[in-house]
Coordinates of C-alpha atoms in Angstrom, one line a residue:
M1 CA -185.1 -37.4 -2.7
I2 CA -181.8 -38.5 -3.4
P3 CA -179.4 -37.2 -6.1
R4 CA -176.7 -39.7 -7.2
I5 CA -173.9 -38.2 -9.6
H6 CA -172.4 -41.1 -11.9
K7 CA -169.0 -41.8 -12.8
Q8 CA -168.1 -39.7 -15.6
G9 CA -168.0 -40.8 -19.1
S10 CA -166.6 -40.1 -22.2
S11 CA -169.5 -40.8 -24.8
T12 CA -172.6 -38.6 -24.9
R13 CA -173.8 -40.7 -27.4
G14 CA -173.7 -43.4 -25.4
L15 CA -175.8 -42.5 -22.4
L16 CA -178.6 -40.8 -24.5
N17 CA -178.8 -44.0 -26.2
Y18 CA -179.5 -45.0 -22.7
L19 CA -181.8 -42.5 -21.8
Y20 CA -183.7 -42.7 -24.7
G21 CA -184.0 -46.8 -25.1
K22 CA -186.3 -48.9 -23.8
G23 CA -184.6 -50.1 -20.8
A24 CA -183.1 -53.0 -19.5
R25 CA -186.4 -54.3 -18.7
E26 CA -188.4 -52.1 -20.8
E27 CA -188.8 -50.0 -17.8
H28 CA -188.8 -46.6 -19.0
V29 CA -192.1 -45.0 -20.4
D30 CA -191.8 -41.8 -22.4
P31 CA -188.6 -40.8 -22.3
H32 CA -188.6 -36.9 -23.2
L33 CA -187.1 -33.8 -21.9
V34 CA -188.1 -31.4 -18.9
A35 CA -185.6 -29.2 -18.7
S36 CA -182.4 -27.9 -20.7
F37 CA -179.5 -24.9 -20.5
D38 CA -181.9 -23.2 -23.2
F39 CA -184.9 -23.5 -21.8
L40 CA -186.6 -26.4 -23.8
M41 CA -185.2 -25.4 -26.9
A42 CA -183.4 -28.3 -27.2
P43 CA -183.9 -31.1 -29.8
D44 CA -186.1 -33.7 -27.8
P45 CA -186.4 -37.1 -29.9
G46 CA -188.5 -38.2 -27.6
R47 CA -191.7 -36.4 -28.6
D48 CA -190.3 -34.6 -31.5
P49 CA -190.7 -37.0 -34.6
S50 CA -188.2 -34.5 -36.6
A51 CA -185.4 -34.5 -33.3
T52 CA -182.9 -37.3 -33.4
K53 CA -180.3 -38.6 -30.5
E54 CA -177.7 -37.5 -33.0
D55 CA -179.2 -33.8 -32.7
L56 CA -179.0 -33.7 -29.2
Q57 CA -175.7 -34.8 -28.6
R58 CA -174.0 -32.5 -31.3
L59 CA -175.7 -29.8 -29.6
L60 CA -174.7 -31.0 -26.0
D61 CA -171.1 -31.3 -27.3
Q62 CA -170.5 -28.2 -29.0
P63 CA -168.4 -26.0 -26.4
L64 CA -166.1 -29.4 -26.6
H65 CA -165.7 -29.3 -30.5
L66 CA -164.7 -25.8 -29.8
L67 CA -161.3 -26.8 -28.6
D68 CA -158.3 -28.1 -30.2
A69 CA -158.4 -31.9 -29.9
D70 CA -155.3 -32.0 -27.4
Q71 CA -157.7 -29.7 -24.8
R72 CA -160.5 -31.5 -25.0
P73 CA -161.3 -34.2 -21.6
D74 CA -161.5 -37.6 -22.0
R75 CA -164.1 -37.8 -19.8
H76 CA -166.5 -34.7 -20.5
V77 CA -169.7 -36.5 -19.5
W78 CA -171.6 -35.6 -16.5
H79 CA -174.7 -37.8 -15.4
C80 CA -176.7 -37.2 -12.0
S81 CA -180.0 -39.2 -11.6
V82 CA -182.5 -37.4 -8.8
R83 CA -184.7 -40.0 -7.3
A84 CA -187.8 -38.9 -5.1
A85 CA -189.4 -41.6 -2.8
A86 CA -191.5 -44.3 -3.1
T87 CA -193.9 -42.1 -0.6
D88 CA -193.6 -39.0 -2.4
R89 CA -196.5 -37.7 -5.1
V90 CA -196.0 -38.1 -8.7
L91 CA -194.2 -34.7 -10.0
S92 CA -195.2 -33.2 -12.6
D93 CA -193.0 -32.2 -15.5
E94 CA -192.4 -28.9 -14.8
E95 CA -191.8 -29.8 -11.3
W96 CA -188.9 -32.0 -12.5
G97 CA -188.1 -29.3 -14.5
D98 CA -187.1 -27.0 -11.5
I99 CA -185.7 -29.5 -9.9
A100 CA -183.1 -29.9 -12.5
R101 CA -182.0 -26.3 -13.1
R102 CA -181.6 -26.3 -8.9
I103 CA -179.7 -29.1 -9.1
V104 CA -177.3 -28.1 -12.0
A105 CA -177.0 -24.7 -10.5
A106 CA -175.9 -26.1 -6.6
T107 CA -173.5 -28.2 -8.5
G108 CA -171.5 -25.8 -10.3
I109 CA -172.7 -26.9 -14.0
D110 CA -174.6 -24.2 -14.8
S111 CA -174.3 -20.4 -13.6
G112 CA -177.7 -20.5 -12.1
G113 CA -177.8 -17.2 -14.0
T114 CA -175.1 -15.3 -13.0
D115 CA -173.2 -15.0 -16.7
D116 CA -173.9 -17.1 -19.6
A117 CA -170.2 -19.3 -19.6
G118 CA -172.1 -22.2 -18.2
C119 CA -172.1 -26.0 -18.9
R120 CA -174.6 -27.2 -21.6
W121 CA -177.0 -30.0 -19.9
A122 CA -180.3 -31.7 -20.3
A123 CA -182.7 -33.5 -18.1
V124 CA -184.7 -36.4 -19.5
R125 CA -187.7 -38.3 -17.8
H126 CA -188.5 -41.9 -18.1
A127 CA -190.2 -42.5 -15.4
D128 CA -193.0 -41.5 -12.6
D129 CA -190.2 -41.4 -10.2
H130 CA -186.8 -40.1 -11.3
I131 CA -185.1 -38.0 -14.0
H132 CA -182.0 -38.2 -15.2
I133 CA -179.3 -34.7 -16.2
I134 CA -176.9 -35.2 -18.5
A135 CA -173.9 -32.6 -18.8
T136 CA -171.0 -31.5 -21.1
L137 CA -167.9 -30.7 -19.1
V138 CA -166.9 -27.7 -20.7
R139 CA -168.3 -24.1 -20.3
E140 CA -169.5 -22.2 -23.1
D141 CA -166.1 -20.3 -22.6
G142 CA -163.7 -23.4 -22.9
R143 CA -163.1 -23.4 -19.2
R144 CA -163.9 -26.1 -17.1
P145 CA -166.6 -26.2 -14.5
D146 CA -166.2 -25.7 -10.4
H147 CA -168.2 -28.9 -10.1
H148 CA -165.5 -30.3 -7.0
R149 CA -167.9 -31.8 -4.2
S150 CA -170.8 -31.9 -6.7
G151 CA -171.9 -35.1 -5.0
Q152 CA -172.5 -33.1 -1.7
R153 CA -173.8 -29.8 -3.2
A154 CA -176.4 -32.0 -4.7
Q155 CA -177.8 -33.2 -1.3
A156 CA -177.6 -29.8 0.3
A157 CA -180.0 -28.8 -2.7
A158 CA -182.0 -31.8 -2.6
R159 CA -182.7 -31.6 1.3
L160 CA -184.0 -27.7 0.5
I161 CA -186.0 -29.2 -2.4
E162 CA -187.7 -31.5 0.1
T163 CA -189.2 -28.9 2.0
D164 CA -190.3 -26.7 -0.8
Y165 CA -191.8 -29.2 -2.7
D166 CA -193.1 -31.1 0.8
L167 CA -191.9 -34.3 0.2
H168 CA -190.3 -37.5 2.1
R169 CA -187.3 -35.5 3.9
V170 CA -184.5 -37.9 3.9
T171 CA -181.5 -38.0 6.7
P172 CA -179.2 -36.0 5.7
G173 CA -175.3 -37.7 5.6
D174 CA -172.1 -37.2 7.0
G175 CA -169.7 -39.0 3.8
T176 CA -169.1 -42.1 6.0
A177 CA -172.4 -44.4 4.8
A178 CA -171.1 -47.6 2.8
K179 CA -171.3 -47.1 -1.1
R180 CA -174.7 -47.9 -2.5
P181 CA -175.1 -50.7 -5.2
T182 CA -175.1 -49.2 -8.4
S183 CA -178.3 -49.6 -11.1
A184 CA -176.4 -51.9 -12.9
E185 CA -175.6 -53.7 -9.6
R186 CA -179.7 -53.9 -8.7
H187 CA -180.6 -55.2 -11.9
K188 CA -177.9 -57.7 -12.2
A189 CA -179.6 -59.3 -9.0
E190 CA -182.9 -59.2 -10.2
R191 CA -182.0 -60.9 -13.3
R192 CA -180.6 -63.0 -10.9
G193 CA -183.0 -63.5 -8.8
R194 CA -181.7 -62.1 -5.5
D195 CA -182.9 -60.0 -2.8
S196 CA -179.5 -58.2 -2.2
T197 CA -176.8 -56.8 -4.6
A198 CA -173.0 -59.1 -4.9
R199 CA -172.0 -55.7 -3.2
E200 CA -174.7 -55.5 -0.2
E201 CA -174.1 -59.5 0.2
L202 CA -170.4 -59.3 0.2
R203 CA -170.7 -56.3 2.5
E204 CA -172.5 -58.6 5.4
A205 CA -170.1 -61.4 4.5
V206 CA -167.0 -59.4 5.1
R207 CA -168.1 -57.9 8.5
G208 CA -169.4 -61.3 9.9
A209 CA -166.0 -62.8 9.5
S210 CA -164.5 -59.8 11.2
A211 CA -166.6 -59.6 14.3
G212 CA -164.4 -60.6 16.9
A213 CA -161.5 -62.3 14.8
A214 CA -158.5 -62.1 16.9
S215 CA -155.9 -62.0 14.1
M216 CA -156.0 -61.9 10.1
D217 CA -155.3 -65.3 9.4
E218 CA -158.6 -66.0 11.1
F219 CA -160.3 -63.1 9.5
F220 CA -159.2 -64.8 5.9
D221 CA -160.0 -68.6 7.4
R222 CA -163.8 -66.8 8.1
L223 CA -164.0 -65.5 4.6
A224 CA -163.1 -68.7 3.0
A225 CA -165.1 -71.3 5.2
D226 CA -167.9 -68.7 4.0
G227 CA -167.2 -69.9 0.8
L228 CA -165.8 -66.0 -0.8
L229 CA -163.2 -65.7 -3.4
I230 CA -160.2 -64.4 -1.9
R231 CA -157.7 -62.0 -4.1
K232 CA -155.0 -60.5 -1.7
R233 CA -152.1 -57.8 -2.4
I234 CA -148.8 -58.8 -1.5
A235 CA -146.0 -56.3 -1.6
P236 CA -142.5 -57.5 -3.0
S237 CA -141.5 -57.7 1.1
G238 CA -144.2 -60.0 2.0
D239 CA -146.7 -57.5 3.3
L240 CA -150.5 -57.8 3.1
L241 CA -151.1 -54.6 1.4
G242 CA -155.0 -55.3 0.3
Y243 CA -157.5 -57.6 -0.2
K244 CA -160.4 -58.4 -2.4
V245 CA -163.6 -60.8 -2.1
A246 CA -166.3 -62.2 -4.4
L247 CA -168.9 -64.3 -4.8
P248 CA -168.3 -67.7 -6.5
D249 CA -171.2 -67.5 -8.4
D250 CA -170.9 -63.4 -9.3
R251 CA -169.5 -63.1 -12.9
N252 CA -169.2 -60.6 -15.7
K253 CA -169.5 -61.1 -19.3
D254 CA -166.0 -62.9 -19.7
D255 CA -167.3 -65.5 -17.1
E256 CA -164.4 -64.1 -14.4
P257 CA -165.6 -63.4 -10.6
V258 CA -166.4 -59.6 -10.1
F259 CA -164.2 -58.7 -6.7
Y260 CA -164.6 -56.3 -4.3
A261 CA -162.2 -54.2 -2.2
G262 CA -162.8 -54.3 1.3
S263 CA -162.7 -50.6 0.9
T264 CA -165.4 -50.7 -1.7
L265 CA -167.8 -52.7 0.1
A266 CA -167.6 -50.0 3.6
P267 CA -164.7 -47.5 5.1
D268 CA -164.3 -49.3 7.8
L269 CA -163.4 -52.9 6.2
S270 CA -160.5 -51.7 4.5
L271 CA -157.5 -53.8 5.5
P272 CA -156.0 -50.9 7.8
R273 CA -159.4 -50.5 9.6
I274 CA -159.7 -53.9 10.1
R275 CA -156.5 -54.1 11.5
E276 CA -156.8 -51.7 14.2
R277 CA -159.6 -53.9 15.6
W278 CA -157.0 -56.2 17.1
S279 CA -154.1 -53.4 17.7
P280 CA -152.9 -53.7 21.1
H281 CA -151.9 -49.7 21.3
A282 CA -154.5 -49.3 23.7
E283 CA -154.0 -46.5 26.7
A284 CA -154.4 -47.2 30.1
V285 CA -157.6 -46.6 32.0
S286 CA -158.0 -42.9 32.2
E287 CA -158.8 -41.9 36.4
G288 CA -162.3 -42.4 36.8
E289 CA -163.4 -44.2 33.5
P290 CA -165.8 -47.7 34.1
E291 CA -162.9 -50.9 34.6
L292 CA -164.1 -53.8 32.7
V293 CA -163.2 -56.4 35.6
Q294 CA -164.1 -60.4 34.1
L295 CA -166.7 -61.8 36.4
A296 CA -166.3 -66.0 37.1
L297 CA -169.4 -67.2 35.5
P298 CA -171.2 -70.5 36.4
P299 CA -170.8 -73.8 34.0
V300 CA -173.5 -73.5 31.4
T301 CA -173.6 -74.7 27.9
H302 CA -170.8 -73.0 26.0
P303 CA -173.6 -70.9 23.5
A304 CA -175.1 -69.5 27.0
F305 CA -171.7 -69.0 28.5
A306 CA -170.8 -66.7 25.3
R307 CA -174.4 -64.8 25.7
R308 CA -173.8 -64.5 29.6
R309 CA -170.4 -63.0 28.5
A310 CA -172.0 -61.0 26.0
A311 CA -174.9 -59.6 28.1
A312 CA -171.8 -58.7 30.4
A313 CA -169.3 -56.9 28.2
T314 CA -172.7 -55.1 26.6
W315 CA -173.2 -53.8 30.6
Q316 CA -170.1 -52.4 30.9
A317 CA -169.9 -50.7 27.6
L318 CA -173.3 -48.3 28.4
L319 CA -171.3 -47.6 30.9
I320 CA -168.3 -46.6 29.1
I321 CA -170.7 -44.7 26.5
D322 CA -171.4 -42.5 29.1
H323 CA -168.4 -41.6 30.6
S324 CA -165.7 -41.8 28.2
D325 CA -164.4 -39.3 25.5
D326 CA -165.8 -39.8 21.9
G327 CA -163.3 -42.0 20.8
I328 CA -163.8 -44.6 23.2
A329 CA -167.1 -44.5 23.1
A330 CA -166.9 -44.3 19.3
A331 CA -164.9 -47.7 19.6
Q332 CA -167.8 -48.9 22.0
I333 CA -170.0 -48.5 19.5
A334 CA -168.5 -49.7 16.4
A335 CA -167.7 -53.1 18.8
A336 CA -171.5 -53.5 19.5
G337 CA -171.7 -53.8 15.5
E338 CA -169.2 -56.7 16.0
V339 CA -171.3 -58.6 19.0
L340 CA -174.5 -57.9 16.9
D341 CA -173.1 -59.6 13.9
A342 CA -171.9 -62.6 15.7
L343 CA -175.2 -62.5 17.4
A344 CA -177.3 -62.9 14.0
K345 CA -175.1 -65.3 12.5
T346 CA -175.4 -67.8 15.9
S347 CA -179.2 -67.2 16.4
A348 CA -181.8 -69.6 16.4
A349 CA -185.1 -69.9 13.4
H350 CA -186.7 -68.1 15.4
T351 CA -185.0 -65.0 16.1
H352 CA -182.6 -65.1 13.3
A353 CA -184.7 -62.2 11.0
E354 CA -185.1 -59.9 13.5
L355 CA -181.2 -60.1 14.7
R356 CA -180.0 -60.1 10.6
R357 CA -182.3 -57.0 10.3
A358 CA -180.8 -55.1 13.8
A359 CA -177.4 -56.2 12.4
L360 CA -177.4 -54.6 9.2
V361 CA -179.3 -51.4 10.2
F362 CA -176.6 -51.1 12.9
E363 CA -173.9 -51.3 10.6
R364 CA -174.9 -47.5 9.9
A365 CA -174.8 -46.5 13.4
S366 CA -171.1 -48.2 13.9
R367 CA -169.6 -45.7 11.5
S368 CA -169.2 -41.6 11.8
H369 CA -166.2 -39.1 11.6
V370 CA -165.5 -39.7 15.0
R371 CA -162.7 -41.8 15.3
A372 CA -162.6 -45.0 17.6
V373 CA -159.7 -45.4 19.7
R374 CA -159.3 -49.1 19.6
G375 CA -158.0 -51.1 22.5
H376 CA -160.8 -50.4 25.0
D377 CA -163.7 -52.2 23.3
R378 CA -161.5 -55.7 24.1
A379 CA -164.9 -56.9 26.2
L380 CA -167.0 -56.4 23.2
R381 CA -164.7 -57.8 20.6
Q382 CA -164.0 -61.0 22.7
A383 CA -167.6 -61.5 23.5
A384 CA -168.1 -61.6 19.8
H385 CA -165.6 -64.3 19.0
D386 CA -167.1 -66.5 22.0
L387 CA -170.3 -65.9 20.2
V388 CA -168.9 -67.3 16.7
H389 CA -166.8 -70.0 18.0
S390 CA -169.3 -71.2 20.5
G391 CA -171.9 -72.4 17.3
P392 CA -175.5 -71.7 17.2
A393 CA -178.1 -71.5 20.3
L394 CA -180.7 -73.7 20.3
G395 CA -183.1 -71.1 21.0
R396 CA -184.2 -72.7 24.1
G397 CA -183.3 -74.0 27.3
E398 CA -180.8 -71.4 29.0
D399 CA -179.1 -70.8 25.9
G400 CA -182.4 -69.2 24.5
A401 CA -183.0 -67.6 27.8
T402 CA -179.4 -66.0 27.7
T403 CA -180.3 -64.8 24.3
A404 CA -183.2 -63.0 25.6
M405 CA -180.7 -61.7 28.6
V406 CA -177.8 -60.3 26.1
I407 CA -181.0 -58.9 23.3
D408 CA -182.3 -56.8 26.2
M409 CA -178.9 -55.8 27.1
A410 CA -178.3 -55.1 23.9
I411 CA -181.7 -52.8 23.2
F412 CA -180.3 -50.4 25.8
L413 CA -176.6 -50.3 24.1
A414 CA -178.5 -49.0 20.8
I415 CA -180.9 -46.6 22.7
A416 CA -177.4 -45.1 24.2
A417 CA -176.0 -45.3 20.6
A418 CA -178.4 -43.2 19.2
N419 CA -178.6 -40.9 22.1
W420 CA -175.0 -40.3 22.2
H421 CA -174.9 -40.1 18.0
A422 CA -178.0 -37.4 18.3
K423 CA -176.1 -35.2 20.5
R424 CA -173.1 -35.0 18.0
H425 CA -176.1 -34.7 15.5
H426 CA -174.8 -37.0 13.5
H427 CA -178.4 -37.8 11.9
Q428 CA -178.0 -40.9 9.7
Q429 CA -176.3 -42.8 12.9
T430 CA -178.8 -41.7 15.1
A431 CA -182.1 -43.0 13.2
A432 CA -179.9 -45.9 12.4
A433 CA -179.6 -46.6 15.8
Q434 CA -183.0 -46.3 16.4
Q435 CA -184.1 -48.8 14.2
T436 CA -182.0 -51.1 15.4
A437 CA -183.6 -50.5 18.8
E438 CA -186.5 -51.5 17.1
H439 CA -185.5 -54.6 15.2
L440 CA -184.0 -55.7 19.0
R441 CA -187.3 -55.4 20.4
A442 CA -189.2 -57.6 18.2
A443 CA -186.1 -60.5 18.6
Y444 CA -186.6 -60.1 22.2
Q445 CA -190.0 -60.7 22.0
A446 CA -189.0 -63.8 20.5
A447 CA -186.7 -65.0 22.4
A448 CA -187.9 -64.1 25.8
A449 CA -191.3 -65.7 24.9
H450 CA -190.8 -68.8 26.7
P451 CA -188.1 -68.4 29.5
I452 CA -190.5 -65.0 30.7
A453 CA -193.7 -67.4 30.4
A454 CA -191.9 -70.2 32.7
L455 CA -190.7 -67.3 35.3
R456 CA -194.1 -66.2 35.6
Q457 CA -195.7 -69.4 36.3
R458 CA -192.9 -70.4 38.7
G459 CA -193.9 -66.5 40.9
Q460 CA -197.3 -67.5 40.1
R461 CA -197.0 -70.4 42.3
L462 CA -195.4 -68.5 45.3
A463 CA -196.7 -68.5 48.6
P464 CA -198.7 -65.4 49.2
R465 CA -196.3 -64.6 52.3
I466 CA -193.9 -64.5 50.0
C467 CA -195.1 -62.4 47.2
K468 CA -196.1 -59.8 49.8
Q469 CA -192.2 -60.0 51.4
Q470 CA -191.4 -59.0 47.5
A471 CA -193.7 -56.7 47.1
D472 CA -192.6 -54.9 50.2
L473 CA -188.9 -55.1 49.0
L474 CA -189.9 -53.3 45.8
R475 CA -191.3 -50.4 47.8
K476 CA -188.5 -49.6 49.4
A477 CA -185.9 -50.1 46.9
L478 CA -187.5 -48.8 44.0
P479 CA -191.1 -46.7 45.5
E480 CA -191.5 -44.1 42.5
L481 CA -191.4 -47.7 40.1
A482 CA -192.9 -50.1 42.5
E483 CA -196.6 -49.4 41.1
R484 CA -195.5 -49.2 37.5
I485 CA -193.7 -52.7 37.9
Q486 CA -196.4 -54.4 40.2
A487 CA -199.0 -53.9 37.1
E488 CA -196.7 -55.2 34.7
P489 CA -197.6 -59.1 33.2
G490 CA -193.6 -59.9 34.1
W491 CA -194.1 -58.8 37.7
P492 CA -194.7 -62.0 38.9
A493 CA -191.0 -63.7 37.2
L494 CA -189.4 -60.8 39.4
V495 CA -191.1 -62.2 42.1
A496 CA -189.6 -65.4 41.4
T497 CA -186.2 -64.2 40.7
L498 CA -185.5 -62.5 43.8
T499 CA -186.6 -65.4 45.5
D500 CA -184.1 -67.4 43.8
A501 CA -181.6 -64.8 44.8
R502 CA -182.1 -64.2 48.0
Q503 CA -182.2 -68.6 48.4
A504 CA -178.7 -68.7 46.6
G505 CA -177.6 -66.0 49.3
H506 CA -177.6 -63.0 47.7
D507 CA -179.6 -59.3 49.0
P508 CA -181.9 -58.7 47.0
A509 CA -182.4 -55.3 48.0
A510 CA -179.1 -54.4 46.9
L511 CA -179.2 -56.1 43.7
L512 CA -182.4 -54.5 42.9
A513 CA -180.6 -50.7 44.3
D514 CA -177.6 -51.9 42.1
A515 CA -179.8 -52.4 38.8
A516 CA -181.7 -49.7 39.1
R517 CA -178.6 -47.4 39.7
R518 CA -176.8 -48.3 36.6
R519 CA -178.9 -47.4 34.3
E520 CA -182.2 -45.8 33.9
L521 CA -185.6 -47.6 33.7
G522 CA -188.3 -45.3 32.9
S523 CA -188.0 -45.9 28.6
A524 CA -188.4 -49.9 29.1
D525 CA -191.1 -51.2 28.0
S526 CA -190.9 -54.2 30.2
I527 CA -189.2 -52.6 33.8
S528 CA -190.1 -56.0 35.4
D529 CA -188.5 -58.0 32.4
V530 CA -185.2 -55.7 32.7
L531 CA -185.3 -56.2 35.8
V532 CA -185.4 -59.7 35.4
W533 CA -182.4 -60.3 33.8
R534 CA -179.8 -57.6 35.1
L535 CA -180.6 -59.5 38.4
R536 CA -180.3 -63.0 37.2
R537 CA -177.2 -62.5 35.3
S538 CA -175.0 -60.2 38.0
A539 CA -176.4 -62.9 40.9
H540 CA -175.8 -65.8 38.4
L541 CA -178.6 -67.1 38.3
P542 CA -179.7 -69.7 35.9
A543 CA -181.5 -67.7 32.9
A544 CA -184.1 -70.6 32.6
P545 CA -184.8 -72.4 35.7
E546 CA -185.7 -76.1 35.2
T547 CA -188.5 -76.7 37.6
P548 CA -190.0 -74.2 40.4
A549 CA -187.7 -74.3 43.7
T550 CA -189.8 -72.4 46.7
P551 CA -192.8 -73.1 48.1
T552 CA -196.3 -73.1 46.6
R553 CA -199.6 -72.0 48.1
D554 CA -199.9 -75.2 50.1
G555 CA -196.7 -74.8 51.6
R556 CA -194.7 -77.8 50.0
R557 CA -191.6 -77.8 48.0
T558 CA -191.5 -79.1 44.8
P559 CA -188.0 -81.4 44.1
T560 CA -185.5 -79.1 41.9
T561 CA -181.9 -78.2 41.8
T562 CA -181.8 -75.2 44.3
P563 CA -179.5 -72.2 42.4
T564 CA -176.0 -72.2 44.1
K565 CA -173.8 -69.6 44.5
P566 CA -170.8 -69.4 42.6
P567 CA -167.1 -69.0 44.1
A568 CA -166.9 -65.6 43.1
A569 CA -170.3 -64.4 43.5
R570 CA -169.2 -62.2 46.3
A571 CA -166.7 -60.5 44.2
A572 CA -168.7 -60.3 41.3
N573 CA -171.6 -58.4 43.5
R574 CA -169.1 -55.6 44.0
S575 CA -169.2 -52.8 41.8
S576 CA -167.3 -52.8 38.8
R577 CA -165.8 -49.4 39.0
R578 CA -162.6 -48.8 41.0
P579 CA -162.8 -47.9 44.5

């Protein structure tokens, strides 16, 4: 159940006209009172033919007119809508009336029976799933009500109402969520035939433009390239004080663009918060904190290079989240959102929808009351920058396989973010991170289908003696998981990867042990898939080998380019932690 406190108004009659009217799309059906300050003795212009909206207005505003003109508040109309979830049962008028009384008591509009000096209010129902409460912000004794933080107080009351009425439980928030679109914005989007409101489209566009941006100039260039209108607020000194953006085709009644300030789109999109992202004031790496080592990468196509870098940075971020203080971990989670934004922006068609959903959902998980200590997140932000500048991936070959690789790492990062938030009782962020992991799993299935299938085929063509060698190696390195891994469909792909690693001069046993030690594997849907990508990344093996490079069952070799060990492979295989 979602209560929403609307902006205070100055016209009781104007709001009553809306509540008892037909609605913008004639969606208001049978508008009528379900509760009022005087226990439904108020005139109901919806069902009482002798009552008018003017009668109800005069009754509600009577305390206002008892005051001298100079003492009357300019905006005296309080308006709260209360909406049930789509999955909830249809509540009766009596139930909605009780809910209205509990909301006005919790918010300080009504005294709740403690005295007779509350505000005058009425609750109108004109649909099955919600009511509107209108009140005059002057008490019977002429004083103003104490309705400070009425939004938070209404939300707290709604959580209790959900339990008492066995309704859908809404995850409690903490005040850091982005502002929801208004009903007027939603109706406007529907009239234009759009799935999203202008506010939501702009929020997504600004987040995408800020992902990995290295300067304000680059940020504004990206906004302009996306076709957004930009209005900057400049001080007399020439300093930039703020910015607003608008969609070219989103106009008001005067045919002027409707601009939104960054801070009204989301708290972390204000100018000061965006500037923090490239702030150079990072503290020195503290003792015991994982230090990111930039590994040399083999020459690959540029989108694939960017995705390998993103996979490496994501891997390191997992370690930092687990072993750093809250501010540094929060920065990693926020920067992970930038990587997802950039990945969605440059994804191939068959992964775009799920990656976009993952990025949109993770936006909620990237922000909490824990203030991010920027600077420690440079690797992830650089990865986001590289993804954007590398251009869109084709979704096949090496860049398609490295997309699967980075998504696989991102799944674990989303799970780590969910666990981090859960320990701090960040309920909405936890739910968002968990939902992100589900979207990423769906994107992974689309991205990994072809490269994993190719690796499986290679593994199935290997000589039996090689398969036995790799099985013995697995049992020694991961005895608790060996049986489960060998039963997975992806086991032949892991056999092929272990064989490639040995031929490239690596120690497969050491690679396996390192891959398992860095992060738990039990929660993975396919442990063999996870190990394939971890090993191919850490050993710098091609993510999508062209043809089999190992002996087949008849003992002959097929022509191929054998994976070569990059110059920095030995250094890359060393632990990224300080000795």
